[in-house]
Short mmCIF file of C-alpha atoms and ligand atoms in Angstrom, two decimals:
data_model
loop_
_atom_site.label_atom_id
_atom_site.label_comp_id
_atom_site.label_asym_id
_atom_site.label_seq_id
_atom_site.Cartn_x
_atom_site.Cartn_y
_atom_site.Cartn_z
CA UNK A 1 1.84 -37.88 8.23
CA UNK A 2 3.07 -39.37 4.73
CA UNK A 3 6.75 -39.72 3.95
CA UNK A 4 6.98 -36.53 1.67
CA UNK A 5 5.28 -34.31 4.40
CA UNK A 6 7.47 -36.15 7.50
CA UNK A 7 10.75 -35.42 5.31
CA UNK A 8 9.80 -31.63 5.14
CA UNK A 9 9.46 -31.77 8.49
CA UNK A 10 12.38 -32.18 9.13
CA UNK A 11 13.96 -30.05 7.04
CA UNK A 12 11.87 -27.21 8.00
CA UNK A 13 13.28 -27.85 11.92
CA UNK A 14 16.62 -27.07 10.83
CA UNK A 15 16.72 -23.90 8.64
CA UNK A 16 19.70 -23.19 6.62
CA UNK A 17 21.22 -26.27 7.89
CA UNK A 18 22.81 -29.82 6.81
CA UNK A 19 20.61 -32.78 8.33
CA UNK A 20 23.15 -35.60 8.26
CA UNK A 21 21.51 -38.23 5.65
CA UNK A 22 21.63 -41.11 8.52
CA UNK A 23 19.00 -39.34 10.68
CA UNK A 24 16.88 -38.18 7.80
CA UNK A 25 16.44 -41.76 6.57
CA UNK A 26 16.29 -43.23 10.25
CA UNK A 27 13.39 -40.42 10.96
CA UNK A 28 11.90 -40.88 7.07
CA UNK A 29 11.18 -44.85 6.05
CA UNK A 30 11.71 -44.38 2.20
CA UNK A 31 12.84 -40.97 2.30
CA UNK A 32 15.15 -41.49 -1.34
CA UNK A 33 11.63 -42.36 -3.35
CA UNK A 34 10.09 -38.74 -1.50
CA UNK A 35 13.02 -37.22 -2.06
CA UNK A 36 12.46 -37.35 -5.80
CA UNK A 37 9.10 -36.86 -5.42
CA UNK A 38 9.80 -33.41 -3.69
CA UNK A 39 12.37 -32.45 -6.13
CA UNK A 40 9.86 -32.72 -8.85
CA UNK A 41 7.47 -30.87 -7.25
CA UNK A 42 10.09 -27.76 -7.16
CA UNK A 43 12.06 -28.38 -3.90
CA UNK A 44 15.65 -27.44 -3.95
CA UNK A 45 16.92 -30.31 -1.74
CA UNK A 46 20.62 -30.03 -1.63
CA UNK A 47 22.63 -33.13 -0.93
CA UNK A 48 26.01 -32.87 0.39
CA UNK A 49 28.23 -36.06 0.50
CA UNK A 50 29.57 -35.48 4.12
CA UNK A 51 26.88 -33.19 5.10
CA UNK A 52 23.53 -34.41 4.35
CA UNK A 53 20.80 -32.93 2.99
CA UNK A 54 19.37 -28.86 3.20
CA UNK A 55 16.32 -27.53 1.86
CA UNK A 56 17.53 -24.44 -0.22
CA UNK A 57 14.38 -23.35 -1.58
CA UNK A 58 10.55 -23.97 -1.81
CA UNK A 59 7.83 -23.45 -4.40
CA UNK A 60 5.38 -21.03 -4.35
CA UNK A 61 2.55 -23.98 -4.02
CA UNK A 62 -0.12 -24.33 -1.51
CA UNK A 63 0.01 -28.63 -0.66
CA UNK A 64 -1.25 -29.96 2.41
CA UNK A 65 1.94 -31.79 3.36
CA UNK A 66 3.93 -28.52 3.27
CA UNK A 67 1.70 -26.76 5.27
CA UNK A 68 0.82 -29.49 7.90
CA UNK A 69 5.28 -29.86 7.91
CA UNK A 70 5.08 -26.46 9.21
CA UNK A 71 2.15 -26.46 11.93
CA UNK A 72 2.67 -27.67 15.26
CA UNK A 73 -1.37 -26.30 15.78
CA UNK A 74 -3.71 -29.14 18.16
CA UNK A 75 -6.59 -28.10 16.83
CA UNK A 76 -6.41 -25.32 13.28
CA UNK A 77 -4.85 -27.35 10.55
CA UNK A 78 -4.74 -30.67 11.85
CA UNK A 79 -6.73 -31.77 8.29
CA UNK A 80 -6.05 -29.72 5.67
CA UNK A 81 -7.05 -30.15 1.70
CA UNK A 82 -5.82 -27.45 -0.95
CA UNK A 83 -7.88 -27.20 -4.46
CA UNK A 84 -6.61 -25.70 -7.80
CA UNK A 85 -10.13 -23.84 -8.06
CA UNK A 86 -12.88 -23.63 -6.51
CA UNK A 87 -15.96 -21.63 -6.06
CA UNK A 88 -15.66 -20.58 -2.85
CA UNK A 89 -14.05 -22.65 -0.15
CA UNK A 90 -16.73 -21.61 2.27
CA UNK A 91 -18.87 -23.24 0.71
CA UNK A 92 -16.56 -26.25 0.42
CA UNK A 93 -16.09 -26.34 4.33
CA UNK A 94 -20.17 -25.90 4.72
CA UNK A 95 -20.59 -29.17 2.97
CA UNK A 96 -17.56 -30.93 4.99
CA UNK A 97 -19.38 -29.60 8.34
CA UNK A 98 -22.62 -31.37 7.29
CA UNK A 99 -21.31 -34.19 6.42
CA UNK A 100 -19.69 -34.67 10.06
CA UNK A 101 -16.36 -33.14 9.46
CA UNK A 102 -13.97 -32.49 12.53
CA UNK A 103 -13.13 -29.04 13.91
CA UNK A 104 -10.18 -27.75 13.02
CA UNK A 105 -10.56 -28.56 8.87
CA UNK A 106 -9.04 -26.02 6.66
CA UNK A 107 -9.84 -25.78 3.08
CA UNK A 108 -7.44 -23.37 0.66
CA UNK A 109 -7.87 -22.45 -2.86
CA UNK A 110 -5.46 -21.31 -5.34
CA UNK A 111 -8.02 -19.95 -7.04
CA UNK A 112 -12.15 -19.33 -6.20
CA UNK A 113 -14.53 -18.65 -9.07
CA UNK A 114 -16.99 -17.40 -6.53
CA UNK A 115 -15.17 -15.78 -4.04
CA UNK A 116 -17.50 -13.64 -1.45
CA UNK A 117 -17.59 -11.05 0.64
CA UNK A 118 -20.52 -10.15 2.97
CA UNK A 119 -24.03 -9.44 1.53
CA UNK A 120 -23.13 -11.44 -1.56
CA UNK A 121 -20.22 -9.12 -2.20
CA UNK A 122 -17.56 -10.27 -4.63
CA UNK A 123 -14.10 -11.42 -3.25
CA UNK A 124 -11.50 -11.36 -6.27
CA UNK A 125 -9.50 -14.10 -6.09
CA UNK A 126 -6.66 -14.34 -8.12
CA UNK A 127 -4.60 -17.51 -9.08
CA UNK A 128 -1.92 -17.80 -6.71
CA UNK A 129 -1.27 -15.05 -5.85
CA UNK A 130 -2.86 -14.72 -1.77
CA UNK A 131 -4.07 -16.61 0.97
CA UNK A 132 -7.88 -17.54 0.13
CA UNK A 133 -9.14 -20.33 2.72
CA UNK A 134 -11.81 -21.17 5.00
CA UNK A 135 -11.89 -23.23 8.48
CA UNK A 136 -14.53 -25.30 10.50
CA UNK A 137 -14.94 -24.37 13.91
CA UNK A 138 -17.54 -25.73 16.78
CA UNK A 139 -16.95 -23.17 19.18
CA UNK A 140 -17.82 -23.84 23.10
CA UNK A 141 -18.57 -20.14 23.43
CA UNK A 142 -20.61 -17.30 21.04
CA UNK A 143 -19.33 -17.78 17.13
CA UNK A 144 -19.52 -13.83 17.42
CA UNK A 145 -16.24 -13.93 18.89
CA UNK A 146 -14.39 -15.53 15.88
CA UNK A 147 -14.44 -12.59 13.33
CA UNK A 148 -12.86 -10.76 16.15
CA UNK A 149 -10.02 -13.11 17.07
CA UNK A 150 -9.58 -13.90 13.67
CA UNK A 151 -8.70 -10.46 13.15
CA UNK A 152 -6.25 -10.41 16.01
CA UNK A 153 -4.46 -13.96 14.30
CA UNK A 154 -4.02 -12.20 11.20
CA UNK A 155 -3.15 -8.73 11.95
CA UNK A 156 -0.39 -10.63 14.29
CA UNK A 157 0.90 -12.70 11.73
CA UNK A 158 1.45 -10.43 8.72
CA UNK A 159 3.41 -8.03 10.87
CA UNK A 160 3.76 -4.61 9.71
CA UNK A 161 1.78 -2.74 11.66
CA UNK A 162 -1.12 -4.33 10.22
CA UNK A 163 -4.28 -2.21 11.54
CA UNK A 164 -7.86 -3.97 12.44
CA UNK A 165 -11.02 -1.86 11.31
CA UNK A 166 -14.22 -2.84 12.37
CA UNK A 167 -16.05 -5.33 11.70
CA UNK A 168 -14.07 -7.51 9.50
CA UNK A 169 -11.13 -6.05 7.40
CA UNK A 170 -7.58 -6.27 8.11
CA UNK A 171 -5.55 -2.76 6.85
CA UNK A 172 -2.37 -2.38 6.00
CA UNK A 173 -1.36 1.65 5.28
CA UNK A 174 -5.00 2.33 5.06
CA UNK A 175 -6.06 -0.10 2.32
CA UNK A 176 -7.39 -3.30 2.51
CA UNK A 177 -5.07 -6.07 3.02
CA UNK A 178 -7.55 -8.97 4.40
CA UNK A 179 -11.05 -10.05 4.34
CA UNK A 180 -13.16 -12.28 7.01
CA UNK A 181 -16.15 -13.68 6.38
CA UNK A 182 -17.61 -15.69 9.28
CA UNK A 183 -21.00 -17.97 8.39
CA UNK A 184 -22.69 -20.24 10.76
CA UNK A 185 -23.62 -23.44 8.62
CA UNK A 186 -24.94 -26.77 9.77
CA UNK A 187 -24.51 -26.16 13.56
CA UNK A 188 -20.63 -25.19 12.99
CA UNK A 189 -18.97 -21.82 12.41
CA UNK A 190 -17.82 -21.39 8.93
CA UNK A 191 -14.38 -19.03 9.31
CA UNK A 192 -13.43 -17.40 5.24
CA UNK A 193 -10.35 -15.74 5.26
CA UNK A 194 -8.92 -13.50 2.04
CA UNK A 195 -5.49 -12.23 2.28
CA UNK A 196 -3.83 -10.39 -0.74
CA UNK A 197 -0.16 -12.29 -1.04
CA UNK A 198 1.53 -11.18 -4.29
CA UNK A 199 -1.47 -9.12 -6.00
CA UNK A 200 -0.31 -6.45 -8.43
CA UNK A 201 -2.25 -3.65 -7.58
CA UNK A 202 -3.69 -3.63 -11.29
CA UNK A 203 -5.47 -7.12 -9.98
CA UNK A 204 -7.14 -5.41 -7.06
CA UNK A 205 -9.65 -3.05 -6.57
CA UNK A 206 -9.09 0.35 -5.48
CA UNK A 207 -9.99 -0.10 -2.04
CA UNK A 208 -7.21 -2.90 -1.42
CA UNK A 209 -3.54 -3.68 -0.87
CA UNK A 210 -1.58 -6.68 -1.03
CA UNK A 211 1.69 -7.28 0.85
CA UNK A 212 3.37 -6.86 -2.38
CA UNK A 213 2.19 -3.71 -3.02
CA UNK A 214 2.29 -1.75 0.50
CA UNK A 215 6.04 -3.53 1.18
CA UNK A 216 7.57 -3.85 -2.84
CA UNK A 217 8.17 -7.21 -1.84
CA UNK A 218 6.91 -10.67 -2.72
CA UNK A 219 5.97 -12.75 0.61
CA UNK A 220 6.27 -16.21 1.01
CA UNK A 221 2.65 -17.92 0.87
CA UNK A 222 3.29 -20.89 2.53
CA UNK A 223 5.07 -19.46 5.45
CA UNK A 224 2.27 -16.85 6.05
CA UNK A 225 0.20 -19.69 5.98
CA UNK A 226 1.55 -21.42 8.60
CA UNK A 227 1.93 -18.18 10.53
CA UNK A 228 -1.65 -17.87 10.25
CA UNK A 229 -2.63 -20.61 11.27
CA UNK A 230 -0.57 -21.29 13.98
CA UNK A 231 -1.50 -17.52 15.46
CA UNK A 232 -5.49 -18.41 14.79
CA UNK A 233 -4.93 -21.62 16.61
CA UNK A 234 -3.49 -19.54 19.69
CA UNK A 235 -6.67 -16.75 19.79
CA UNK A 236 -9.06 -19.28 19.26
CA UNK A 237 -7.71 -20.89 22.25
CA UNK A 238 -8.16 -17.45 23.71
CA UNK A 239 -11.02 -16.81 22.50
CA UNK A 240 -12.86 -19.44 24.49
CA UNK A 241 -11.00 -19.50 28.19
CA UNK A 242 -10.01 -15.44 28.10
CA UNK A 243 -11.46 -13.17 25.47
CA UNK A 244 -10.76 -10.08 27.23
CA UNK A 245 -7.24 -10.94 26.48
CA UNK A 246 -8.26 -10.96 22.92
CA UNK A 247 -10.20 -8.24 22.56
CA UNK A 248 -7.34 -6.16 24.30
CA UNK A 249 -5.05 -7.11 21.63
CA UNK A 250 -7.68 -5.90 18.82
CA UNK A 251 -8.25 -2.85 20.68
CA UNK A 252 -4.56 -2.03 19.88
CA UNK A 253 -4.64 -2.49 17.06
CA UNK A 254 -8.01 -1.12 15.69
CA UNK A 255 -8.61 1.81 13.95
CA UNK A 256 -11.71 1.96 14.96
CA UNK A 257 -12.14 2.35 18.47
CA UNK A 258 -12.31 5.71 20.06
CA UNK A 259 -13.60 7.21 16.82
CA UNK A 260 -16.90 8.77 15.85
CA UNK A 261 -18.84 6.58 13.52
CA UNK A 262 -21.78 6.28 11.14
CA UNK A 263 -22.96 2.78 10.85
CA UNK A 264 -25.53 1.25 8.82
CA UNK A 265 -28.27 -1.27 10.28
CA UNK A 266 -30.64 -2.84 7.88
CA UNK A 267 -32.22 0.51 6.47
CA UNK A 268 -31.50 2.85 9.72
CA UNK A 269 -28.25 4.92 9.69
CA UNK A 270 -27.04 5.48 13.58
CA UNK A 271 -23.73 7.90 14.60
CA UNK A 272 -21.58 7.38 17.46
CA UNK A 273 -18.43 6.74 19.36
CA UNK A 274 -16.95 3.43 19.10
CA UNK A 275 -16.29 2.73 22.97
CA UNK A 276 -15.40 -1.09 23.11
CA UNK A 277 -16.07 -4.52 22.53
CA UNK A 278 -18.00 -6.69 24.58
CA UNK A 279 -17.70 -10.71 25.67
CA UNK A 280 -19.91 -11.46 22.83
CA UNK A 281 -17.54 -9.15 20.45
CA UNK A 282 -19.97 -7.00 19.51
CA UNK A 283 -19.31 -3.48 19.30
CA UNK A 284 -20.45 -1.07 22.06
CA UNK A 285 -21.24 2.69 19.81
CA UNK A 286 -22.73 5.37 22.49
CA UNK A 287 -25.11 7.27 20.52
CA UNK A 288 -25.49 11.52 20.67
CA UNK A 289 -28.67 10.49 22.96
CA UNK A 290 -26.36 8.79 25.25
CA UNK A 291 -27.52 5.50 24.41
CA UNK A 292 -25.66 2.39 23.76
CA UNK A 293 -26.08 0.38 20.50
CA UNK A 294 -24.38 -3.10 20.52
CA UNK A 295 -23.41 -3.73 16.79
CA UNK A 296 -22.92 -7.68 15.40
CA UNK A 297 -22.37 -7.60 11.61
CA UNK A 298 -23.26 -3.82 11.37
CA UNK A 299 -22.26 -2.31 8.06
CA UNK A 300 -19.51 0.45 8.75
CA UNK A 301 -20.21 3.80 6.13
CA UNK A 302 -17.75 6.15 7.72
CA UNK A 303 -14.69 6.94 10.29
CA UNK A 304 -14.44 9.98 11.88
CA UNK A 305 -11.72 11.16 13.87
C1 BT5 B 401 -14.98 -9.41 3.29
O1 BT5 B 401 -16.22 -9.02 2.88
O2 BT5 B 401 -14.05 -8.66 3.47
C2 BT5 B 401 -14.83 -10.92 3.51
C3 BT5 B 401 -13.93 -11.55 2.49
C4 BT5 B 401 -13.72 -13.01 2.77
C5 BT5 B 401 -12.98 -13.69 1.64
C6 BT5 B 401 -12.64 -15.13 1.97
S1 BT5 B 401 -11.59 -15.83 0.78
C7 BT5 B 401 -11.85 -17.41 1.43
C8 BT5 B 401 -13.32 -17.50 1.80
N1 BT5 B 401 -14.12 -17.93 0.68
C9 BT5 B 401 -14.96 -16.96 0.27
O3 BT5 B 401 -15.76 -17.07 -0.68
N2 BT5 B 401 -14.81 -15.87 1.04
C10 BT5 B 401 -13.83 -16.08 2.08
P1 BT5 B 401 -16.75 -7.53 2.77
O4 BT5 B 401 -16.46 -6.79 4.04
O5 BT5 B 401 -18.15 -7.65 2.33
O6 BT5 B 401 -15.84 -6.88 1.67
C11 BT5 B 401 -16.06 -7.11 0.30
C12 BT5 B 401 -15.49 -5.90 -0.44
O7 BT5 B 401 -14.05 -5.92 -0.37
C13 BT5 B 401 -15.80 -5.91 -1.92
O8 BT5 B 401 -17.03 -5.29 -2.16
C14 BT5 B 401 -14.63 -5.11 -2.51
O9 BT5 B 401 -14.84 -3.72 -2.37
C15 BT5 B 401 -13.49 -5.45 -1.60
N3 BT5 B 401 -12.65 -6.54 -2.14
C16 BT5 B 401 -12.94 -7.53 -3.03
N4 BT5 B 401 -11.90 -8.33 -3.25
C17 BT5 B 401 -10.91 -7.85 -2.47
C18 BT5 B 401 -9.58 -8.27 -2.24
N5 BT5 B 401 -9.02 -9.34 -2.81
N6 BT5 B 401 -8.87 -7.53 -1.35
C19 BT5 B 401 -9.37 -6.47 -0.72
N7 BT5 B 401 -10.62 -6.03 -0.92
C20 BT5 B 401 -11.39 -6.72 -1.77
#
């Protein structure tokens, strides 16, 4: 960890409070030269003769030595690169997994030109404004799993009530809060999460929300981040040694479940009742016929109650 990162570190472990200056220079080698460095960069660093030094306030700026100050994560985060723009940062991570990267990589974007949904669908993006990010994974058990803990990691660390409806989208008072978009690229699993931040709801479409909008509050980025993160690193975990666990947690929370539901596959349209998910995460829908259909990366048309 670099000097800048290491003193945000410890600032971050004591909230709202003074570090005395003699242990943040014996913890920090060259802390006064990062110190500036930060303060440029928007951190309100105050210093107190007696008292030492508290961070007041932070910008509103993805960097990869704020976030990985804030993670404590073995495995999600332990690399992490941010770009201005990008196209999309799936694709960025697809590239990184061929060329040998380790498990765990996340790539953010403050902005993506060429931001997708499934089936080539458009993901709008805007500058600064959400979460927009992708992660390698090299799961020991079925990549169908991830879109479902994923789901869990998010709904969990927004808060809110935040409601899971099947197969990908995170709701939040019935609109679309968060996108996932898993792809399995170069022997790894490709993890693209969306989450709308501080969208106006004029930058959205109709079908979405943004914590700003559903709360009348702006959130701070980086600390969702980190609460991301930190809660996908956990159901990953999960994911691999108990996914029942998992899958409990999303039935919870899902709108979905227990409903009646017409589902698209390739051209065919089937109806049913959403019953559960199994160990692979796919979803169990009995048909009229009695019949069970076991849905991966279904397309959902309609809810019933
Ligand atoms: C998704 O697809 O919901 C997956 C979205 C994944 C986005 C992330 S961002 C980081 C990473 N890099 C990428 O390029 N993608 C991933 P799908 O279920 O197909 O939903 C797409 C639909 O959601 C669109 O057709 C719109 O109706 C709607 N939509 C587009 N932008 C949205 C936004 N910002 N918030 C909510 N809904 C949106």
């Amino acid at each position: 960890m670099n000097a800048g990162a290491a003193i945000l570190e410890v600032l971050f472990q004591s909230p709202d409070q003074f570090v005395p200056a003699a242990e943040l220079h014996r913890r920090v080698p060259h802390a006064q030269r990062e110190l500036a460095a930060l303060r440029q960069l928007g951190y309100d660093i105050e210093n107190h003769p007696h008292l030492g030094y508290r961070l007041r306030a932070t910008p509103d700026r993805l960097t990869a030595d704020d976030l990985r100050a804030r993670l404590r994560t073995p495995i999600i985060g332990r690399e992490i690169v941010v770009f201005d723009e990008t196209g999309s940062t799936n694709d960025i991570v697809a590239r990184l997994a061929r060329d040998g990267a380790r498990e765990g990589l996340v790539v953010f974007a403050e902005s993506q030109t060429r931001g997708r949904g499934r089936h080539g669908r458009v993901w709008v993006s805007p500058r600064g404004k959400g979460l927009w990010f992708s992660v390698l994974l090299r799961p020991s058990f079925p990549a169908t799993r991830i879109t479902i803990a994923a789901a869990v990691a998010v709904a969990r660390a927004v808060g809110h009530d935040a409601r899971i409806k099947w197969p990908n989208d995170v709701m939040l008072a019935g609109q679309k809060l968060a996108g996932i978009l898993t792809e399995s690229r170069a022997g790894a699993a490709v993890l693209g999460i969306g989450i709308n931040v501080n969208c106006d709801r004029t930058e959205l479409p109709d079908v979405a929300t943004s914590l700003l909008v559903a709360t009348g509050q702006r959130h701070d980025r980086l600390a969702l981040a980190a609460a991301v993160l930190t809660q996908l690193d956990a159901e990953y975990r999960r994911a691999a040694a108990d996914f029942g666990r998992v899958t409990d947690d999303w039935a919870r929370r899902s709108t979905t479940l227990g409903r009646q539901l017409v589902v698209r596959l390739g051209a065919r349209r089937i109806e049913g009742h959403a019953q559960a998910l199994d160990g692979d995460g796919a979803l169990l829908l009995r048909l009229d016929n009695g019949q069970i259909a076991r849905l991966l990366g279904a397309e959902l048309v309609e809810e019933r109650p």
